[in-house]
Coordinates of C-alpha atoms and ligand atoms in Angstrom, one line a residue:
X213 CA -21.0 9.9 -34.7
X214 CA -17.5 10.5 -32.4
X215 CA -16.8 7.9 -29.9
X216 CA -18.0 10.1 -26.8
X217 CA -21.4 11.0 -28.8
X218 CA -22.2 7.3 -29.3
X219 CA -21.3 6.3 -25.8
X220 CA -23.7 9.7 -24.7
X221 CA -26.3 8.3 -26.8
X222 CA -26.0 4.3 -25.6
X223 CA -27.0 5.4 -22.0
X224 CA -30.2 6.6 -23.2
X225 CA -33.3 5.0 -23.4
X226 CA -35.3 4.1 -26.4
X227 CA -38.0 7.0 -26.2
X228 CA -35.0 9.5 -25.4
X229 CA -33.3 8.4 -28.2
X230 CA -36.2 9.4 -30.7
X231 CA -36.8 12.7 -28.8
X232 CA -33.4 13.6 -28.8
X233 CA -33.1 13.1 -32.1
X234 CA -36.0 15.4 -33.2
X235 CA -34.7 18.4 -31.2
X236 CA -32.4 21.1 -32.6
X237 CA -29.0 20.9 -31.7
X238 CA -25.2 22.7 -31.5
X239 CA -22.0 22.1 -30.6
X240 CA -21.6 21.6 -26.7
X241 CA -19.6 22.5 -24.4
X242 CA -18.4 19.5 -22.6
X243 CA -20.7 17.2 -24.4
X244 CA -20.1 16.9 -27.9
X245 CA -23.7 18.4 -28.2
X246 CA -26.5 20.7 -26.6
X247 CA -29.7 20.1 -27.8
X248 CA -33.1 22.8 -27.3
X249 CA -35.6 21.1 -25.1
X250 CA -38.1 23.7 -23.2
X251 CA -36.7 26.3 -24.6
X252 CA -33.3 25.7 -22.9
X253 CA -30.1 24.2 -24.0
X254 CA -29.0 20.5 -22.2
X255 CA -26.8 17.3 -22.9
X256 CA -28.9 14.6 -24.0
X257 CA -28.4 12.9 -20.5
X258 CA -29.7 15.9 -18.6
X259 CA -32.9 16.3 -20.9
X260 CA -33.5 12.1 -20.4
X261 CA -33.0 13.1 -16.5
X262 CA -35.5 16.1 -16.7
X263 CA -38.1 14.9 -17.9
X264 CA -37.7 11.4 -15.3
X265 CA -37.7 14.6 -12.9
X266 CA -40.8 16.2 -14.4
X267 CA -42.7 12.8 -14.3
X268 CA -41.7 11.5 -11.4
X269 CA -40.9 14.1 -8.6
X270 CA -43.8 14.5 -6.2
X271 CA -42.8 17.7 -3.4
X272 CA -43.4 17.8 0.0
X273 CA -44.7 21.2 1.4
X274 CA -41.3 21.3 3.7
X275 CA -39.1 20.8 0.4
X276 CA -36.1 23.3 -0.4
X277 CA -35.0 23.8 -3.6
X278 CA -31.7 25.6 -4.2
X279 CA -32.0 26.7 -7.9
X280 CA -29.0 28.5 -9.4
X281 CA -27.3 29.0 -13.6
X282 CA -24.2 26.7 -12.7
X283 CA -21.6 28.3 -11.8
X284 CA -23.1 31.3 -9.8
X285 CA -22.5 30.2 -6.2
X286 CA -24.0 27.4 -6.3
X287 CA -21.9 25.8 -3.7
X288 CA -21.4 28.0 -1.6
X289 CA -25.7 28.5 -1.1
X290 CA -26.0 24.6 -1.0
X291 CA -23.6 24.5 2.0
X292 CA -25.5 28.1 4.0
X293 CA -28.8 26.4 3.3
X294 CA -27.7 23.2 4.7
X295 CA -25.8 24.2 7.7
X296 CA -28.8 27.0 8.4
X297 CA -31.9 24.4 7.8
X298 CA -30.1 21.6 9.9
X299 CA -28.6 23.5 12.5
X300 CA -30.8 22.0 15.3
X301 CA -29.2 18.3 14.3
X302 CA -25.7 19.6 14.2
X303 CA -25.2 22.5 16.6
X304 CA -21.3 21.8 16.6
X305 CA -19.2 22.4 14.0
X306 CA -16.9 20.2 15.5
X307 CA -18.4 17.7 13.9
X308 CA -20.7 19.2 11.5
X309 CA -21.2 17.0 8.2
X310 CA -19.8 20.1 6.2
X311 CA -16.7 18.9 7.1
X312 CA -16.5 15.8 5.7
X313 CA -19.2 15.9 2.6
X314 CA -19.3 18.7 -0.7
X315 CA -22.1 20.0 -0.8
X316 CA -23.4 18.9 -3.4
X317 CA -23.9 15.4 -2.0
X318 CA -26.0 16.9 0.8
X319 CA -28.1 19.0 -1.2
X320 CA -28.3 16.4 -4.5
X321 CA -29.5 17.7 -7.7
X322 CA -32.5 16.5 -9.4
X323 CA -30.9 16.5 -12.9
X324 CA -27.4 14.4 -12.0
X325 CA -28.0 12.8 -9.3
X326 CA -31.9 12.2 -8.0
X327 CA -32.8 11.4 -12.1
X328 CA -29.8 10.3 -13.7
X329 CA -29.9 6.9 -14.3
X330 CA -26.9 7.1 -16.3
X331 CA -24.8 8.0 -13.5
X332 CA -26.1 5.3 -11.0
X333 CA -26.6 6.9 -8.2
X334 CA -29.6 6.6 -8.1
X335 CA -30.6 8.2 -4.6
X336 CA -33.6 7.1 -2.3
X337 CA -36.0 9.7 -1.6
X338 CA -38.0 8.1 0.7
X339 CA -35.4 7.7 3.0
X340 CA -34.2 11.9 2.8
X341 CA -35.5 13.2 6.0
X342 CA -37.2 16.3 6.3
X343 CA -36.8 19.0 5.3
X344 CA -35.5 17.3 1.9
X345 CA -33.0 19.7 0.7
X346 CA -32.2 19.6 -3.0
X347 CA -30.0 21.6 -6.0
X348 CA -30.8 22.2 -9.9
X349 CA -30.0 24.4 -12.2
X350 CA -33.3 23.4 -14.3
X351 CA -34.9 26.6 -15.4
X352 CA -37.8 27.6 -13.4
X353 CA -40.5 26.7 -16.5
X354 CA -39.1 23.0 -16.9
X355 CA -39.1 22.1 -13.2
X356 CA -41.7 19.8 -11.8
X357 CA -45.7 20.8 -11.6
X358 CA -45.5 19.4 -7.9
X359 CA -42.1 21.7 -6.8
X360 CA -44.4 25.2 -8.6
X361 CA -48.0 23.7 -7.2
X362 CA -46.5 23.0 -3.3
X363 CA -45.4 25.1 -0.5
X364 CA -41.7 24.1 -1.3
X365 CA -39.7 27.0 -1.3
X366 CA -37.2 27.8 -3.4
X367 CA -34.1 29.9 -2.9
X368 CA -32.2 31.1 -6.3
X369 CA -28.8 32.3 -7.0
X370 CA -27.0 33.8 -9.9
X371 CA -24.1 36.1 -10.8
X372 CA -22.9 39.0 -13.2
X373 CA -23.0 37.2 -16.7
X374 CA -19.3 38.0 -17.1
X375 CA -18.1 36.3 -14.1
X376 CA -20.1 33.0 -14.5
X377 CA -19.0 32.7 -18.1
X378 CA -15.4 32.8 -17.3
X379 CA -15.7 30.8 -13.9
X380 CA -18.0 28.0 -16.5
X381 CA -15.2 28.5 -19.1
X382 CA -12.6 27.6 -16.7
X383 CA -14.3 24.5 -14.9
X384 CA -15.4 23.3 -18.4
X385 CA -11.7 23.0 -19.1
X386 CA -10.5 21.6 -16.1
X387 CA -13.2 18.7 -16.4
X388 CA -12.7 18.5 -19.6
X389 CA -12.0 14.1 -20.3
X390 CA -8.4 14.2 -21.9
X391 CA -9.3 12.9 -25.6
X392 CA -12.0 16.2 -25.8
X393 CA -9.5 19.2 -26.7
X394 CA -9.4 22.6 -24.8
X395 CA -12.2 25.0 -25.6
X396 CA -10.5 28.5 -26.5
X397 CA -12.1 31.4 -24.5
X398 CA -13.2 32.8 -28.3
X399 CA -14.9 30.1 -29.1
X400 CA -16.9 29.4 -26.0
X401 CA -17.7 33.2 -25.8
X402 CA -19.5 33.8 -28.8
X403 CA -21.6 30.2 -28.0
X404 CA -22.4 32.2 -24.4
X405 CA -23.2 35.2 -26.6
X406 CA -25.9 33.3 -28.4
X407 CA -27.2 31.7 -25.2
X408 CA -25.9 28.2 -26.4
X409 CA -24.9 27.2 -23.1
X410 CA -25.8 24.4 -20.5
X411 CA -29.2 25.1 -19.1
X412 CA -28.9 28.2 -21.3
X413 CA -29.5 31.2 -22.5
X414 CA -28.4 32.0 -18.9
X415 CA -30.8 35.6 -19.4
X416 CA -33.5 33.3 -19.2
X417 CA -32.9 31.7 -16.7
X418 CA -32.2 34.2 -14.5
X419 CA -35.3 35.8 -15.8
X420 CA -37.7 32.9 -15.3
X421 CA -36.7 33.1 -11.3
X422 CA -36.5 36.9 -11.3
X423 CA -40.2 37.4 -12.9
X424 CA -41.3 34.3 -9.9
X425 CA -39.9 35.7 -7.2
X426 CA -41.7 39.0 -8.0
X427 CA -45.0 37.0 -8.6
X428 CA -44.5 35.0 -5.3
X429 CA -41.8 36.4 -3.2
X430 CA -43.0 34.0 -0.3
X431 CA -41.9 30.9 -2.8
X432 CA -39.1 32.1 -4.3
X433 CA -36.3 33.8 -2.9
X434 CA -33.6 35.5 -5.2
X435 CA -30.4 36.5 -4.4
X436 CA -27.2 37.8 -5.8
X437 CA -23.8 36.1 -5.1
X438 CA -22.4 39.3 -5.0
X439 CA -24.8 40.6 -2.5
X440 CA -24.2 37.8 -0.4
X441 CA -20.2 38.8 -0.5
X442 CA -21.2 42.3 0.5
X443 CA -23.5 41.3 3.5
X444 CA -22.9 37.9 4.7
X445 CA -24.4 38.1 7.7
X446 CA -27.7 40.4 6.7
X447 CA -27.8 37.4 4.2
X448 CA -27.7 34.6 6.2
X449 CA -30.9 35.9 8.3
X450 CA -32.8 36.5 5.3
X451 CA -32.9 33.1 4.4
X452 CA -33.4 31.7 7.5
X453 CA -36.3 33.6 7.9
X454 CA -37.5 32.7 4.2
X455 CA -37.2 29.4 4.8
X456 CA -38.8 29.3 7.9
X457 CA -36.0 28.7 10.3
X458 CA -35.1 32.1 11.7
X459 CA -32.4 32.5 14.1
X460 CA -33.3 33.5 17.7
X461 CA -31.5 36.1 19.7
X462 CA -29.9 33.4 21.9
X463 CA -28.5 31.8 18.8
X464 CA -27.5 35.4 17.1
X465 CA -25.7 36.2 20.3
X466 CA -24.2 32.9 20.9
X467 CA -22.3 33.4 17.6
X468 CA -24.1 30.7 15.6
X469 CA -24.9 33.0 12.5
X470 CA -20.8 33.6 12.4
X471 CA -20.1 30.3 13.1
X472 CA -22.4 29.2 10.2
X473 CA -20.7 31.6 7.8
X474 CA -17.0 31.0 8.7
X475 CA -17.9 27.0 8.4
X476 CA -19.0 27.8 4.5
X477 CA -16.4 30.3 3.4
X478 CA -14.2 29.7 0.6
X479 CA -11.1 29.9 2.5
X480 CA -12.2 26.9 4.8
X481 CA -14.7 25.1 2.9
X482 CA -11.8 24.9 -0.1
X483 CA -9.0 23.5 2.4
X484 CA -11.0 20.7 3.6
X485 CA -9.5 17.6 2.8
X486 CA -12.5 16.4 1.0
X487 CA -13.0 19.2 -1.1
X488 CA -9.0 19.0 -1.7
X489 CA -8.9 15.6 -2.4
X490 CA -12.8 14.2 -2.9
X491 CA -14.7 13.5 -6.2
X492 CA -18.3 13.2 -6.9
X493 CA -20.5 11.5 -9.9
X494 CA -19.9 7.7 -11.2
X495 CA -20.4 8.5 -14.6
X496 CA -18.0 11.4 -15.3
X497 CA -16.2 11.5 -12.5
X498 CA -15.6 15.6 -11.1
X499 CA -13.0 16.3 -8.2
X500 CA -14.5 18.6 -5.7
X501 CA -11.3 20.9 -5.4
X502 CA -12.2 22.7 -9.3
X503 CA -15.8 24.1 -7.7
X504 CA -13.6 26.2 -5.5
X505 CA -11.4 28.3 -7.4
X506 CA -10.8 32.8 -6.9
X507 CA -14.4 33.2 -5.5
X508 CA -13.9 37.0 -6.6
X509 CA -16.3 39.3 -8.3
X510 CA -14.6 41.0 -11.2
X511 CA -12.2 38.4 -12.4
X512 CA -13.7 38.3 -16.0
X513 CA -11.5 41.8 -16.3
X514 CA -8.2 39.3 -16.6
X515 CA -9.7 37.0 -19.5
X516 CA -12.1 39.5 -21.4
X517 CA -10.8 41.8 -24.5
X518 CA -12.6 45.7 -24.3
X519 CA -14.7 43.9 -27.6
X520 CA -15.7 41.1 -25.8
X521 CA -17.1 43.5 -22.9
X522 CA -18.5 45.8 -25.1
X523 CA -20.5 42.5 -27.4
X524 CA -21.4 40.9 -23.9
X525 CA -22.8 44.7 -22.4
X526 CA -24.9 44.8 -24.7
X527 CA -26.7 41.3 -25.3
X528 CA -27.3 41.4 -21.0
X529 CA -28.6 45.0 -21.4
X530 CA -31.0 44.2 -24.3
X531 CA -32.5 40.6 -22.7
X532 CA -32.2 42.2 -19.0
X533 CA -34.2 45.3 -20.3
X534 CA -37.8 46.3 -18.8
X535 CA -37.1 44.0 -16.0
X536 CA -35.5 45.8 -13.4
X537 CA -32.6 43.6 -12.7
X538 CA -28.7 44.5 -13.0
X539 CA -25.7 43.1 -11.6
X540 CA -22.4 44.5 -10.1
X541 CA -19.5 43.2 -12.6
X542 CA -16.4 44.9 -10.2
X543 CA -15.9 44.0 -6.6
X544 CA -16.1 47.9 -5.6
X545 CA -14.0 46.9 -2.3
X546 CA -11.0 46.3 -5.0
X547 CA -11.5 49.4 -7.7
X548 CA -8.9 51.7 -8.0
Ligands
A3P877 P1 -14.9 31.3 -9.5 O1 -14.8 30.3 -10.6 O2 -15.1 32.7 -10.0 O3 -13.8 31.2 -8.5 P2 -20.9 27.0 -8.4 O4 -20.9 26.6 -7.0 O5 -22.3 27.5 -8.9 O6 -20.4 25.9 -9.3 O7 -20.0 28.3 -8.6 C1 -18.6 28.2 -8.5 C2 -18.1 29.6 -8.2 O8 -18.4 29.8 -6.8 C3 -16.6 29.6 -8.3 O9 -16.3 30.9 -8.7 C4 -16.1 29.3 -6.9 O10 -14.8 29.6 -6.6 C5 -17.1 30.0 -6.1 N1 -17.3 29.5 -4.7 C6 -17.2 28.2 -4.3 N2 -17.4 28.1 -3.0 C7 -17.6 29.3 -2.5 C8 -17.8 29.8 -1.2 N3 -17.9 29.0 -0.1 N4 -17.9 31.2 -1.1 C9 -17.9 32.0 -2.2 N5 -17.7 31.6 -3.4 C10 -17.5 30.2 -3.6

């Protein structure tokens, strides 16, 4: 056992310790292992915090859930969500609280930040007021009976495959603590190719929401990120409406939907000083600047080789097949 494996293991408690151990594992990314719990592959910490999540979380009917694979836009639908839900507390921008927190800390996720207790910080839900607004990237099977058996809702994102593995690829190696070495694009690749991935296979994940939202499209809401780029603003009013907090025409022709997207864009959201500057988590510590980095849809074109495309094509074609979903992989606006 490496140094960074024992000092994983030591935040764990006794119970999770056997568990862990029984599961089948592989080299992570960032961890030094993944393990298969649920039928998804997690850190040891996150499957601990998951299953503190799955015993413990009890939903409220006016809950929000924004559910995403990491690395899909996840940010970016934390921070429409929030400044949509609570616009009536913070009709100004000039002082909205997107200003001064990432989003992340006002939409906390279940799995690192409501449930870790290895990260200690540990966050009181009985003083959230409502609506309580909260992220994961827990796949849909694995998350609480209360969030699936309420009228929570829950609003999903995800992205072309190729795109989130480079933009997880690069953040990996940004956040990456200096004594772990640099993961080559090969090598994390052909882990992505066999689904060995945080909250992975990411196919699954995506599919879990997909099939849901087809089952109960008034609980779950999917969306694209590149849809969102297309269309912010038909966007914007869809999930207002799905979440029960449409805009009126006063407020559309006051310029609050445009104010609302201009305050979450990348280009302003990545120059504030506390997504410049800030950092989040206790336990690994993560500077807000790396969750904002091209924001562009097709980037994957300057990392992948024409065998990687062809290897990854296929694998998304086979596991997306019979379900009706695809994915733009080239921002059309920038084709030649
Ligand atoms: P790239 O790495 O391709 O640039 P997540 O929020 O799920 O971690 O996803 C991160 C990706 O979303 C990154 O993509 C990041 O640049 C992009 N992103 C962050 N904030 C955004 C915003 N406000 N609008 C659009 N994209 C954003």
């Amino acid at each position: 056992m490496d140094e960074q494996e024992a000092s994983e293991e030591n935040k764990l408690s006794q119970d999770y310790k056997e568990l862990i151990i029984s599961l089948p594992r592989e080299k992570g990314w960032i961890t030094p292992y993944l393990y298969l719990f649920q039928g998804f592959w997690h850190s040891s910490t996150e499957i601990q915090a998951i299953s503190t999540f799955q015993n413990h979380f009890q939903a409220k009917d006016s809950d929000i859930v924004v559910a995403s694979v990491p690395k899909s836009g996840t940010t970016w639908l934390k921070a429409l969500t929030f400044a949509i839900v609570k616009r009536q507390y913070f009709p100004s921008l000039e002082n909205h609280p997107l200003l001064v927190f990432n989003p992340h800390e006002l939409v906390p996720p279940f799995e690192f930040v409501i449930y870790d207790e290895t990260n200690w910080q540990v966050h009181e839900l009985p003083k959230m007021p409502e609506p309580r607004l909260f992220g994961t990237h827990v796949p849909f099977t694995s998350l609480a009976k209360s969030i699936k058996e309420s009228n929570s809702k829950i609003i999903y994102i995800c992205r072309n495959l190729f795109d989130t593995f480079i933009s997880t690829w690069a953040f990996v190696n940004k956040i990456m603590p200096e004594f772990f070495p640099a993961l080559p694009l090969e090598e994390a690749f052909e882990r992505y190719c066999k689904g060995i991935i945080g909250f992975g296979p990411s196919w699954n994940h995506i599919l879990g929401y997909w099939r849901e939202s087809i089952a109960r499209p008034e609980k779950v809401l999917f969306l694209k990120y590149e849809d969102i780029k297309e269309d912010v603003v038909f966007n914007v009013k869809k999930i207002a409406e799905f979440l029960g907090y449409p805009f009126t025409e006063e407020e559309e022709s006051s310029g609050a939907i445009k104010n609302i997207i201009k305050l979450c864009s990348f280009e302003n959201m990545k120059e504030l000083k506390v997504n410049k500057c800030g950092t989040m988590g206790k336990g690994r510590v993560v500077e807000n600047k790396h969750f904002f980095r091209k924001a562009e849809i097709g980037d994957w074109v300057n990392y992948l080789s024409p065998s990687m495309v062809e290897k990854l094509s296929k694998i998304i074609e086979e596991k997306l097949s019979g379900s009706d979903l695809s994915f733009r992989v080239y921002d059309l606006n920038n084709c030649t």
